[in-house]
């Protein structure tokens, strides 16, 4: 599949997020700058997770859609300012803004071509933006994922050079 084709498919999949609630944001102490979000219907897990730091829902359900930000730069902003970024102290007060995306519905979801930078807009004018970190020719970063987006039918991985791959779960 060519990059433009997978971009168009991924853009269409992201459009399905509009109106769906983000019910889980896992970030902060112990996660570094990584962020995990669950959006949409709660799918029962075959085996509940045992991590006591997770909520009851996070232990018992997976999301219809999931986003896992690994090596990418990210930030949370509103109409007036940048509220927190991947460089902030992950136990600090600013992380409240990131965790505060849970419980909000997605009002817009977009992806840029050719970078695959991602933007999720939430109720209240909050934005979660994910940026590709390296140039397309940075071969040494091809093994690093910027972020991974999960659906029940496919997984889209965007690597450190903004190259994207699609796999069946």
CSV table of N, CA and C in Angstrom, one decimal:
chain,number,residue,atom,x,y,z
A,1,UNK,N,0.8,-1.2,0.0
A,1,UNK,CA,0.0,0.0,0.0
A,1,UNK,C,0.9,1.2,0.0
A,2,UNK,N,0.6,2.2,-0.9
A,2,UNK,CA,1.4,3.4,-1.0
A,2,UNK,C,1.1,4.3,0.2
A,3,UNK,N,2.1,5.2,0.5
A,3,UNK,CA,1.9,6.1,1.6
A,3,UNK,C,0.6,7.0,1.5
A,4,UNK,N,0.3,7.5,0.3
A,4,UNK,CA,-0.8,8.3,0.2
A,4,UNK,C,-2.1,7.5,0.4
A,5,UNK,N,-2.1,6.3,-0.1
A,5,UNK,CA,-3.3,5.4,0.1
A,5,UNK,C,-3.5,5.1,1.6
A,6,UNK,N,-2.5,4.8,2.3
A,6,UNK,CA,-2.6,4.4,3.7
A,6,UNK,C,-3.0,5.7,4.5
A,7,UNK,N,-2.5,6.8,4.1
A,7,UNK,CA,-2.9,8.1,4.7
A,7,UNK,C,-4.4,8.3,4.6
A,8,UNK,N,-4.9,8.2,3.4
A,8,UNK,CA,-6.3,8.4,3.2
A,8,UNK,C,-7.2,7.4,4.0
A,9,UNK,N,-6.7,6.2,4.1
A,9,UNK,CA,-7.5,5.2,4.9
A,9,UNK,C,-7.4,5.6,6.3
A,10,UNK,N,-6.2,5.9,6.8
A,10,UNK,CA,-6.1,6.3,8.2
A,10,UNK,C,-6.9,7.5,8.6
A,11,UNK,N,-6.9,8.5,7.7
A,11,UNK,CA,-7.7,9.7,7.9
A,11,UNK,C,-9.2,9.4,8.0
A,12,UNK,N,-9.6,8.4,7.2
A,12,UNK,CA,-11.0,8.0,7.3
A,12,UNK,C,-11.3,7.3,8.6
A,13,UNK,N,-10.4,6.5,9.0
A,13,UNK,CA,-10.6,5.8,10.3
A,13,UNK,C,-10.6,6.8,11.5
A,14,UNK,N,-9.8,7.8,11.4
A,14,UNK,CA,-9.8,8.8,12.5
A,14,UNK,C,-11.1,9.6,12.5
A,15,UNK,N,-11.7,9.7,11.4
A,15,UNK,CA,-13.0,10.4,11.3
A,15,UNK,C,-14.1,9.7,12.2
A,16,UNK,N,-13.9,8.4,12.4
A,16,UNK,CA,-14.9,7.7,13.2
A,16,UNK,C,-14.8,8.0,14.7
A,17,UNK,N,-13.7,8.7,15.1
A,17,UNK,CA,-13.5,9.1,16.5
A,17,UNK,C,-14.5,10.2,16.9
A,18,UNK,N,-14.9,11.0,15.9
A,18,UNK,CA,-15.8,12.2,16.2
A,18,UNK,C,-17.0,11.7,16.9
A,19,UNK,N,-17.3,12.4,18.1
A,19,UNK,CA,-18.4,12.0,18.9
A,19,UNK,C,-18.2,10.9,19.9
A,20,UNK,N,-17.0,10.3,19.9
A,20,UNK,CA,-16.7,9.2,20.8
A,20,UNK,C,-16.0,9.8,22.0
A,21,UNK,N,-16.2,9.2,23.2
A,21,UNK,CA,-15.6,9.7,24.4
A,21,UNK,C,-14.2,9.0,24.6
A,22,UNK,N,-13.3,9.9,25.1
A,22,UNK,CA,-12.0,9.3,25.6
A,22,UNK,C,-12.2,9.0,27.0
A,23,UNK,N,-12.2,7.7,27.4
A,23,UNK,CA,-12.6,7.3,28.7
A,23,UNK,C,-11.3,6.9,29.6
A,24,UNK,N,-10.2,6.9,28.9
A,24,UNK,CA,-8.9,6.6,29.7
A,24,UNK,C,-7.8,7.3,29.1
A,25,UNK,N,-7.0,8.0,30.0
A,25,UNK,CA,-5.7,8.5,29.7
A,25,UNK,C,-4.7,8.0,30.7
A,26,UNK,N,-3.8,7.3,30.3
A,26,UNK,CA,-2.7,6.7,31.2
A,26,UNK,C,-1.5,7.5,30.9
A,27,UNK,N,-1.0,8.2,31.8
A,27,UNK,CA,0.3,9.0,31.7
A,27,UNK,C,0.7,9.4,33.1
A,28,UNK,N,1.9,9.9,33.2
A,28,UNK,CA,2.4,10.4,34.5
A,28,UNK,C,3.4,9.5,35.1
A,29,UNK,N,3.5,9.5,36.4
A,29,UNK,CA,4.5,8.8,37.1
A,29,UNK,C,4.7,7.3,36.6
A,30,UNK,N,5.9,7.0,36.3
A,30,UNK,CA,6.2,5.6,35.8
A,30,UNK,C,6.0,5.4,34.3
A,31,UNK,N,5.5,6.4,33.6
A,31,UNK,CA,5.3,6.2,32.1
A,31,UNK,C,6.3,7.0,31.3
A,32,UNK,N,7.1,7.9,31.9
A,32,UNK,CA,7.9,8.8,31.2
A,32,UNK,C,7.0,9.7,30.4
A,33,UNK,N,7.4,10.0,29.1
A,33,UNK,CA,6.6,10.9,28.3
A,33,UNK,C,5.5,10.1,27.5
A,34,UNK,N,5.4,8.8,27.7
A,34,UNK,CA,4.5,7.9,26.9
A,34,UNK,C,3.0,8.3,27.4
A,35,UNK,N,2.1,8.2,26.5
A,35,UNK,CA,0.7,8.4,26.7
A,35,UNK,C,-0.1,7.3,26.1
A,36,UNK,N,-1.1,6.8,26.8
A,36,UNK,CA,-2.0,5.9,26.3
A,36,UNK,C,-3.4,6.4,26.4
A,37,UNK,N,-4.2,6.3,25.4
A,37,UNK,CA,-5.6,6.7,25.4
A,37,UNK,C,-6.5,5.6,24.9
A,38,UNK,N,-7.7,5.5,25.5
A,38,UNK,CA,-8.8,4.6,25.1
A,38,UNK,C,-10.0,5.5,24.7
A,39,UNK,N,-10.5,5.2,23.5
A,39,UNK,CA,-11.6,6.0,23.0
A,39,UNK,C,-12.7,5.1,22.5
A,40,UNK,N,-14.0,5.5,22.6
A,40,UNK,CA,-15.1,4.8,22.1
A,40,UNK,C,-15.6,3.7,23.0
A,41,UNK,N,-16.3,2.7,22.4
A,41,UNK,CA,-16.9,1.6,23.1
A,41,UNK,C,-15.9,0.9,24.0
A,42,UNK,N,-16.4,0.4,25.1
A,42,UNK,CA,-15.6,-0.4,26.1
A,42,UNK,C,-15.7,-1.9,25.7
A,43,UNK,N,-14.6,-2.5,25.3
A,43,UNK,CA,-14.6,-3.9,24.8
A,43,UNK,C,-14.1,-4.7,26.0
A,44,UNK,N,-15.0,-5.7,26.5
A,44,UNK,CA,-14.5,-6.5,27.6
A,44,UNK,C,-13.2,-7.3,27.3
A,45,UNK,N,-12.3,-7.3,28.2
A,45,UNK,CA,-11.1,-8.0,28.1
A,45,UNK,C,-11.3,-9.5,28.4
A,46,UNK,N,-10.7,-10.4,27.7
A,46,UNK,CA,-10.8,-11.8,28.0
A,46,UNK,C,-10.2,-12.1,29.4
A,47,UNK,N,-9.1,-11.4,29.7
A,47,UNK,CA,-8.4,-11.6,31.0
A,47,UNK,C,-8.2,-10.2,31.6
A,48,UNK,N,-8.8,-9.8,32.7
A,48,UNK,CA,-8.6,-8.5,33.3
A,48,UNK,C,-7.1,-8.3,33.6
A,49,UNK,N,-6.7,-7.0,33.5
A,49,UNK,CA,-5.3,-6.7,33.9
A,49,UNK,C,-5.2,-6.6,35.4
A,50,UNK,N,-4.1,-6.9,35.9
A,50,UNK,CA,-3.9,-6.9,37.4
A,50,UNK,C,-3.3,-5.7,38.0
A,51,UNK,N,-2.9,-4.7,37.1
A,51,UNK,CA,-2.2,-3.5,37.6
A,51,UNK,C,-3.2,-2.7,38.5
A,52,UNK,N,-2.8,-2.6,39.8
A,52,UNK,CA,-3.7,-1.9,40.7
A,52,UNK,C,-3.7,-0.4,40.5
A,53,UNK,N,-2.8,0.1,39.7
A,53,UNK,CA,-2.7,1.6,39.5
A,53,UNK,C,-3.7,2.0,38.4
A,54,UNK,N,-4.3,1.0,37.7
A,54,UNK,CA,-5.3,1.3,36.7
A,54,UNK,C,-6.7,1.4,37.3
A,55,UNK,N,-7.6,2.1,36.6
A,55,UNK,CA,-9.0,2.1,37.1
A,55,UNK,C,-9.6,0.8,36.8
A,56,UNK,N,-10.8,0.6,37.4
A,56,UNK,CA,-11.6,-0.7,37.2
A,56,UNK,C,-11.9,-0.8,35.7
A,57,UNK,N,-12.3,0.2,35.1
A,57,UNK,CA,-12.6,0.1,33.6
A,57,UNK,C,-11.3,-0.2,32.8
A,58,UNK,N,-10.2,0.4,33.2
A,58,UNK,CA,-8.9,0.1,32.4
A,58,UNK,C,-8.5,-1.3,32.6
A,59,UNK,N,-8.8,-1.9,33.8
A,59,UNK,CA,-8.4,-3.3,34.0
A,59,UNK,C,-9.3,-4.2,33.3
A,60,UNK,N,-10.6,-3.9,33.2
A,60,UNK,CA,-11.6,-4.8,32.6
A,60,UNK,C,-11.9,-4.6,31.2
A,61,UNK,N,-11.6,-3.5,30.6
A,61,UNK,CA,-12.0,-3.2,29.2
A,61,UNK,C,-10.8,-2.6,28.4
A,62,UNK,N,-10.9,-2.9,27.1
A,62,UNK,CA,-10.1,-2.2,26.1
A,62,UNK,C,-10.9,-1.2,25.4
A,63,UNK,N,-10.3,-0.3,24.7
A,63,UNK,CA,-11.1,0.6,23.9
A,63,UNK,C,-11.4,0.2,22.5
A,64,UNK,N,-12.5,0.6,21.9
A,64,UNK,CA,-12.8,0.4,20.5
A,64,UNK,C,-11.6,1.0,19.7
A,65,UNK,N,-11.1,2.1,20.2
A,65,UNK,CA,-9.9,2.8,19.5
A,65,UNK,C,-8.9,3.0,20.6
A,66,UNK,N,-7.6,2.9,20.3
A,66,UNK,CA,-6.6,3.2,21.2
A,66,UNK,C,-5.4,3.9,20.6
A,67,UNK,N,-4.8,4.8,21.4
A,67,UNK,CA,-3.7,5.6,20.9
A,67,UNK,C,-2.6,5.4,21.9
A,68,UNK,N,-1.4,5.0,21.4
A,68,UNK,CA,-0.2,4.9,22.3
A,68,UNK,C,0.9,5.7,21.7
A,69,UNK,N,1.3,6.8,22.4
A,69,UNK,CA,2.3,7.7,22.0
A,69,UNK,C,3.6,7.2,22.6
A,70,UNK,N,4.6,6.9,21.8
A,70,UNK,CA,5.9,6.4,22.4
A,70,UNK,C,7.0,7.4,22.3
A,71,UNK,N,7.6,7.5,21.1
A,71,UNK,CA,8.8,8.4,21.0
A,71,UNK,C,8.5,9.8,20.4
A,72,UNK,N,7.2,10.1,20.1
A,72,UNK,CA,6.9,11.4,19.5
A,72,UNK,C,6.8,12.5,20.5
A,73,UNK,N,7.0,13.7,20.0
A,73,UNK,CA,6.7,14.9,20.8
A,73,UNK,C,5.2,15.1,20.8
A,74,UNK,N,4.6,15.6,21.9
A,74,UNK,CA,3.2,15.9,22.0
A,74,UNK,C,3.0,17.1,22.9
A,75,UNK,N,1.8,17.6,22.8
A,75,UNK,CA,1.4,18.7,23.6
A,75,UNK,C,-0.1,18.8,23.8
A,76,UNK,N,-0.6,19.4,24.9
A,76,UNK,CA,-2.0,19.7,25.1
A,76,UNK,C,-2.1,21.2,25.1
A,77,UNK,N,-3.1,21.7,24.4
A,77,UNK,CA,-3.3,23.1,24.3
A,77,UNK,C,-4.8,23.4,24.3
A,78,UNK,N,-5.1,24.7,24.7
A,78,UNK,CA,-6.5,25.2,24.5
A,78,UNK,C,-6.4,26.4,23.5
A,79,UNK,N,-7.5,27.1,23.4
A,79,UNK,CA,-7.5,28.3,22.5
A,79,UNK,C,-6.5,29.4,22.9
A,80,UNK,N,-6.1,29.4,24.2
A,80,UNK,CA,-5.3,30.5,24.7
A,80,UNK,C,-3.8,30.1,24.9
A,81,UNK,N,-3.5,28.8,25.2
A,81,UNK,CA,-2.1,28.5,25.5
A,81,UNK,C,-1.8,27.1,25.4
A,82,UNK,N,-0.5,26.8,25.4
A,82,UNK,CA,0.0,25.4,25.6
A,82,UNK,C,-0.1,25.1,27.0
A,83,UNK,N,-0.7,24.0,27.4
A,83,UNK,CA,-1.0,23.6,28.8
A,83,UNK,C,0.1,22.6,29.3
A,84,UNK,N,0.5,21.7,28.5
A,84,UNK,CA,1.6,20.8,28.9
A,84,UNK,C,2.1,20.1,27.7
A,85,UNK,N,3.4,19.6,27.8
A,85,UNK,CA,4.0,18.9,26.7
A,85,UNK,C,4.8,17.7,27.2
A,86,UNK,N,5.3,16.9,26.3
A,86,UNK,CA,6.0,15.7,26.6
A,86,UNK,C,7.3,16.0,27.5
A,87,UNK,N,7.7,17.2,27.5
A,87,UNK,CA,8.9,17.5,28.3
A,87,UNK,C,8.6,17.9,29.8
A,88,UNK,N,7.4,18.1,30.1
A,88,UNK,CA,7.0,18.5,31.5
A,88,UNK,C,7.3,17.4,32.5
A,89,UNK,N,7.5,17.8,33.7
A,89,UNK,CA,7.6,16.8,34.8
A,89,UNK,C,6.3,16.0,34.8
A,90,UNK,N,6.5,14.7,34.7
A,90,UNK,CA,5.3,13.9,34.5
A,90,UNK,C,4.5,13.6,35.8
A,91,UNK,N,4.9,14.2,36.9
A,91,UNK,CA,4.1,14.1,38.1
A,91,UNK,C,3.6,15.5,38.5
A,92,UNK,N,3.9,16.5,37.7
A,92,UNK,CA,3.5,17.8,38.0
A,92,UNK,C,2.1,18.2,37.7
A,93,UNK,N,1.7,19.4,38.2
A,93,UNK,CA,0.3,19.8,38.1
A,93,UNK,C,-0.1,20.0,36.7
A,94,UNK,N,0.8,20.3,35.8
A,94,UNK,CA,0.5,20.5,34.4
A,94,UNK,C,-0.1,19.2,33.7
A,95,UNK,N,0.3,18.1,34.3
A,95,UNK,CA,-0.2,16.8,33.7
A,95,UNK,C,-1.7,16.7,34.0
A,96,UNK,N,-2.2,17.5,34.8
A,96,UNK,CA,-3.7,17.4,35.1
A,96,UNK,C,-4.4,17.7,33.8
A,97,UNK,N,-3.9,18.6,32.9
A,97,UNK,CA,-4.5,18.9,31.7
A,97,UNK,C,-4.5,17.7,30.7
A,98,UNK,N,-3.5,16.9,30.7
A,98,UNK,CA,-3.4,15.7,29.9
A,98,UNK,C,-4.5,14.7,30.4
A,99,UNK,N,-4.4,14.4,31.7
A,99,UNK,CA,-5.3,13.5,32.3
A,99,UNK,C,-6.8,14.0,32.2
A,100,UNK,N,-7.0,15.3,32.1
A,100,UNK,CA,-8.3,15.9,32.0
A,100,UNK,C,-9.0,15.7,30.7
A,101,UNK,N,-8.3,15.1,29.7
A,101,UNK,CA,-8.9,14.8,28.4
A,101,UNK,C,-9.9,13.6,28.6
A,102,UNK,N,-9.6,12.8,29.6
A,102,UNK,CA,-10.5,11.6,29.9
A,102,UNK,C,-11.9,12.2,30.3
A,103,UNK,N,-12.9,11.6,29.7
A,103,UNK,CA,-14.3,12.1,30.0
A,103,UNK,C,-14.8,13.1,28.9
A,104,UNK,N,-13.9,13.5,28.0
A,104,UNK,CA,-14.3,14.4,27.0
A,104,UNK,C,-14.5,13.7,25.7
A,105,UNK,N,-15.5,14.2,24.9
A,105,UNK,CA,-15.7,13.6,23.5
A,105,UNK,C,-14.8,14.3,22.5
A,106,UNK,N,-14.4,13.5,21.5
A,106,UNK,CA,-13.6,14.0,20.4
A,106,UNK,C,-14.5,14.8,19.5
A,107,UNK,N,-14.1,16.0,19.1
A,107,UNK,CA,-14.9,16.8,18.2
A,107,UNK,C,-14.3,16.9,16.8
A,108,UNK,N,-13.0,16.5,16.7
A,108,UNK,CA,-12.3,16.5,15.4
A,108,UNK,C,-11.1,15.7,15.6
A,109,UNK,N,-10.7,15.0,14.5
A,109,UNK,CA,-9.5,14.2,14.5
A,109,UNK,C,-8.9,14.3,13.1
A,110,UNK,N,-7.6,14.7,13.0
A,110,UNK,CA,-7.0,14.9,11.7
A,110,UNK,C,-5.6,14.4,11.8
A,111,UNK,N,-5.1,14.1,10.6
A,111,UNK,CA,-3.7,13.6,10.4
A,111,UNK,C,-3.1,14.4,9.2
A,112,UNK,N,-1.9,14.8,9.3
A,112,UNK,CA,-1.2,15.6,8.2
A,112,UNK,C,-0.4,14.7,7.3
A,113,UNK,N,-0.4,15.1,6.1
A,113,UNK,CA,0.4,14.4,5.1
A,113,UNK,C,1.5,15.3,4.7
A,114,UNK,N,2.8,14.9,4.6
A,114,UNK,CA,3.3,13.5,4.7
A,114,UNK,C,3.8,13.1,6.1
A,115,UNK,N,3.7,14.1,7.1
A,115,UNK,CA,4.3,13.8,8.4
A,115,UNK,C,3.6,12.9,9.3
A,116,UNK,N,2.3,12.7,9.0
A,116,UNK,CA,1.4,11.9,9.9
A,116,UNK,C,1.3,12.5,11.3
A,117,UNK,N,1.6,13.8,11.4
A,117,UNK,CA,1.3,14.5,12.7
A,117,UNK,C,-0.2,14.3,13.0
A,118,UNK,N,-0.5,14.2,14.2
A,118,UNK,CA,-1.9,13.8,14.6
A,118,UNK,C,-2.5,14.9,15.5
A,119,UNK,N,-3.7,15.3,15.3
A,119,UNK,CA,-4.4,16.2,16.2
A,119,UNK,C,-5.8,15.7,16.5
A,120,UNK,N,-6.0,15.5,17.8
A,120,UNK,CA,-7.3,15.2,18.3
A,120,UNK,C,-7.9,16.4,19.1
A,121,UNK,N,-9.0,16.9,18.7
A,121,UNK,CA,-9.7,18.0,19.4
A,121,UNK,C,-10.8,17.5,20.2
A,122,UNK,N,-10.9,18.0,21.4
A,122,UNK,CA,-11.9,17.5,22.4
A,122,UNK,C,-12.8,18.6,22.8
A,123,UNK,N,-14.0,18.2,23.4
A,123,UNK,CA,-14.9,19.2,23.9
A,123,UNK,C,-14.2,20.2,24.7
A,124,UNK,N,-14.7,21.4,24.7
A,124,UNK,CA,-14.0,22.5,25.5
A,124,UNK,C,-12.9,23.1,24.8
A,125,UNK,N,-12.6,22.8,23.5
A,125,UNK,CA,-11.6,23.4,22.7
A,125,UNK,C,-10.2,22.9,23.1
A,126,UNK,N,-10.1,21.7,23.8
A,126,UNK,CA,-8.8,21.1,24.1
A,126,UNK,C,-8.2,20.4,22.9
A,127,UNK,N,-6.9,20.5,22.7
A,127,UNK,CA,-6.3,19.8,21.6
A,127,UNK,C,-5.1,18.9,22.1
A,128,UNK,N,-5.0,17.7,21.6
A,128,UNK,CA,-3.9,16.8,21.9
A,128,UNK,C,-3.2,16.7,20.5
A,129,UNK,N,-2.0,17.2,20.4
A,129,UNK,CA,-1.2,17.1,19.2
A,129,UNK,C,0.0,16.2,19.3
A,130,UNK,N,0.3,15.4,18.3
A,130,UNK,CA,1.4,14.5,18.3
A,130,UNK,C,2.2,14.8,17.1
A,131,UNK,N,3.6,15.0,17.2
A,131,UNK,CA,4.4,15.4,16.2
A,131,UNK,C,5.5,14.4,15.9
A,132,UNK,N,5.7,14.2,14.6
A,132,UNK,CA,6.9,13.3,14.2
A,132,UNK,C,8.1,14.0,14.7
A,133,UNK,N,9.1,13.2,15.1
A,133,UNK,CA,10.3,13.7,15.7
A,133,UNK,C,11.5,13.8,14.8
A,134,UNK,N,11.6,13.0,13.8
A,134,UNK,CA,12.7,13.0,12.9
A,134,UNK,C,12.4,13.1,11.5
A,135,UNK,N,13.4,13.4,10.7
A,135,UNK,CA,13.2,13.6,9.2
A,135,UNK,C,13.1,12.2,8.5
A,136,UNK,N,12.5,12.3,7.4
A,136,UNK,CA,12.2,11.0,6.6
A,136,UNK,C,13.4,10.2,6.3
A,137,UNK,N,14.6,10.9,6.2
A,137,UNK,CA,15.8,10.1,5.9
A,137,UNK,C,16.6,9.7,7.1
A,138,UNK,N,16.1,9.8,8.3
A,138,UNK,CA,16.8,9.4,9.5
A,138,UNK,C,16.6,7.9,9.7
A,139,UNK,N,17.4,7.1,9.0
A,139,UNK,CA,17.3,5.7,9.0
A,139,UNK,C,17.4,5.1,10.4
A,140,UNK,N,18.3,5.7,11.2
A,140,UNK,CA,18.5,5.1,12.5
A,140,UNK,C,17.3,5.1,13.4
A,141,UNK,N,16.3,5.9,13.0
A,141,UNK,CA,15.0,6.0,13.8
A,141,UNK,C,13.9,5.2,13.2
A,142,UNK,N,14.2,4.4,12.2
A,142,UNK,CA,13.1,3.7,11.6
A,142,UNK,C,12.5,2.6,12.5
A,143,UNK,N,13.2,2.1,13.5
A,143,UNK,CA,12.7,1.1,14.4
A,143,UNK,C,11.9,1.7,15.6
A,144,UNK,N,11.8,3.0,15.7
A,144,UNK,CA,11.1,3.6,16.8
A,144,UNK,C,9.7,4.1,16.3
A,145,UNK,N,8.7,3.8,17.1
A,145,UNK,CA,7.4,4.2,16.7
A,145,UNK,C,7.2,5.6,17.4
A,146,UNK,N,6.6,6.5,16.6
A,146,UNK,CA,6.2,7.8,17.1
A,146,UNK,C,4.9,7.5,17.9
A,147,UNK,N,4.0,6.9,17.2
A,147,UNK,CA,2.7,6.5,17.9
A,147,UNK,C,2.1,5.3,17.2
A,148,UNK,N,1.2,4.6,17.9
A,148,UNK,CA,0.5,3.5,17.3
A,148,UNK,C,-1.0,3.7,17.6
A,149,UNK,N,-1.8,3.6,16.6
A,149,UNK,CA,-3.2,3.8,16.7
A,149,UNK,C,-3.9,2.4,16.4
A,150,UNK,N,-4.7,2.0,17.4
A,150,UNK,CA,-5.4,0.7,17.4
A,150,UNK,C,-6.8,0.8,17.1
A,151,UNK,N,-7.3,-0.1,16.2
A,151,UNK,CA,-8.8,-0.3,16.1
A,151,UNK,C,-9.0,-1.8,16.3
A,152,UNK,N,-10.2,-2.2,16.3
A,152,UNK,CA,-10.5,-3.7,16.4
A,152,UNK,C,-10.1,-4.4,15.1
A,153,UNK,N,-9.9,-3.7,14.0
A,153,UNK,CA,-9.6,-4.4,12.7
A,153,UNK,C,-8.2,-4.1,12.2
A,154,UNK,N,-7.5,-3.1,12.7
A,154,UNK,CA,-6.2,-2.8,12.2
A,154,UNK,C,-5.4,-2.0,13.2
A,155,UNK,N,-4.1,-2.1,13.1
A,155,UNK,CA,-3.2,-1.3,13.9
A,155,UNK,C,-2.3,-0.5,12.9
A,156,UNK,N,-2.3,0.8,13.1
A,156,UNK,CA,-1.4,1.7,12.3
A,156,UNK,C,-0.3,2.2,13.2
A,157,UNK,N,1.0,1.9,12.7
A,157,UNK,CA,2.2,2.3,13.4
A,157,UNK,C,2.9,3.4,12.6
A,158,UNK,N,3.2,4.5,13.2
A,158,UNK,CA,3.9,5.6,12.5
A,158,UNK,C,5.3,5.6,13.2
A,159,UNK,N,6.3,5.4,12.3
A,159,UNK,CA,7.6,5.3,12.9
A,159,UNK,C,8.3,6.7,13.0
A,160,UNK,N,9.5,6.7,13.5
A,160,UNK,CA,10.3,7.9,13.8
A,160,UNK,C,10.5,8.7,12.6
A,161,UNK,N,10.3,8.2,11.4
A,161,UNK,CA,10.6,8.9,10.1
A,161,UNK,C,9.2,9.2,9.4
A,162,UNK,N,8.1,9.1,10.1
A,162,UNK,CA,6.8,9.4,9.6
A,162,UNK,C,6.4,8.4,8.5
A,163,UNK,N,7.0,7.2,8.5
A,163,UNK,CA,6.6,6.1,7.7
A,163,UNK,C,5.5,5.3,8.4
A,164,UNK,N,4.5,4.9,7.7
A,164,UNK,CA,3.4,4.2,8.4
A,164,UNK,C,3.2,2.8,7.9
A,165,UNK,N,2.8,1.9,8.8
A,165,UNK,CA,2.5,0.6,8.4
A,165,UNK,C,1.2,0.2,9.0
A,166,UNK,N,0.5,-0.8,8.4
A,166,UNK,CA,-0.8,-1.2,8.8
A,166,UNK,C,-0.7,-2.7,9.0
A,167,UNK,N,-1.2,-3.2,10.2
A,167,UNK,CA,-1.2,-4.6,10.5
A,167,UNK,C,-2.6,-5.0,11.0
A,168,UNK,N,-2.9,-6.3,10.8
A,168,UNK,CA,-4.1,-6.8,11.4
A,168,UNK,C,-3.8,-7.2,12.9
A,169,UNK,N,-4.8,-7.0,13.8
A,169,UNK,CA,-4.5,-7.3,15.2
A,169,UNK,C,-4.3,-8.8,15.4
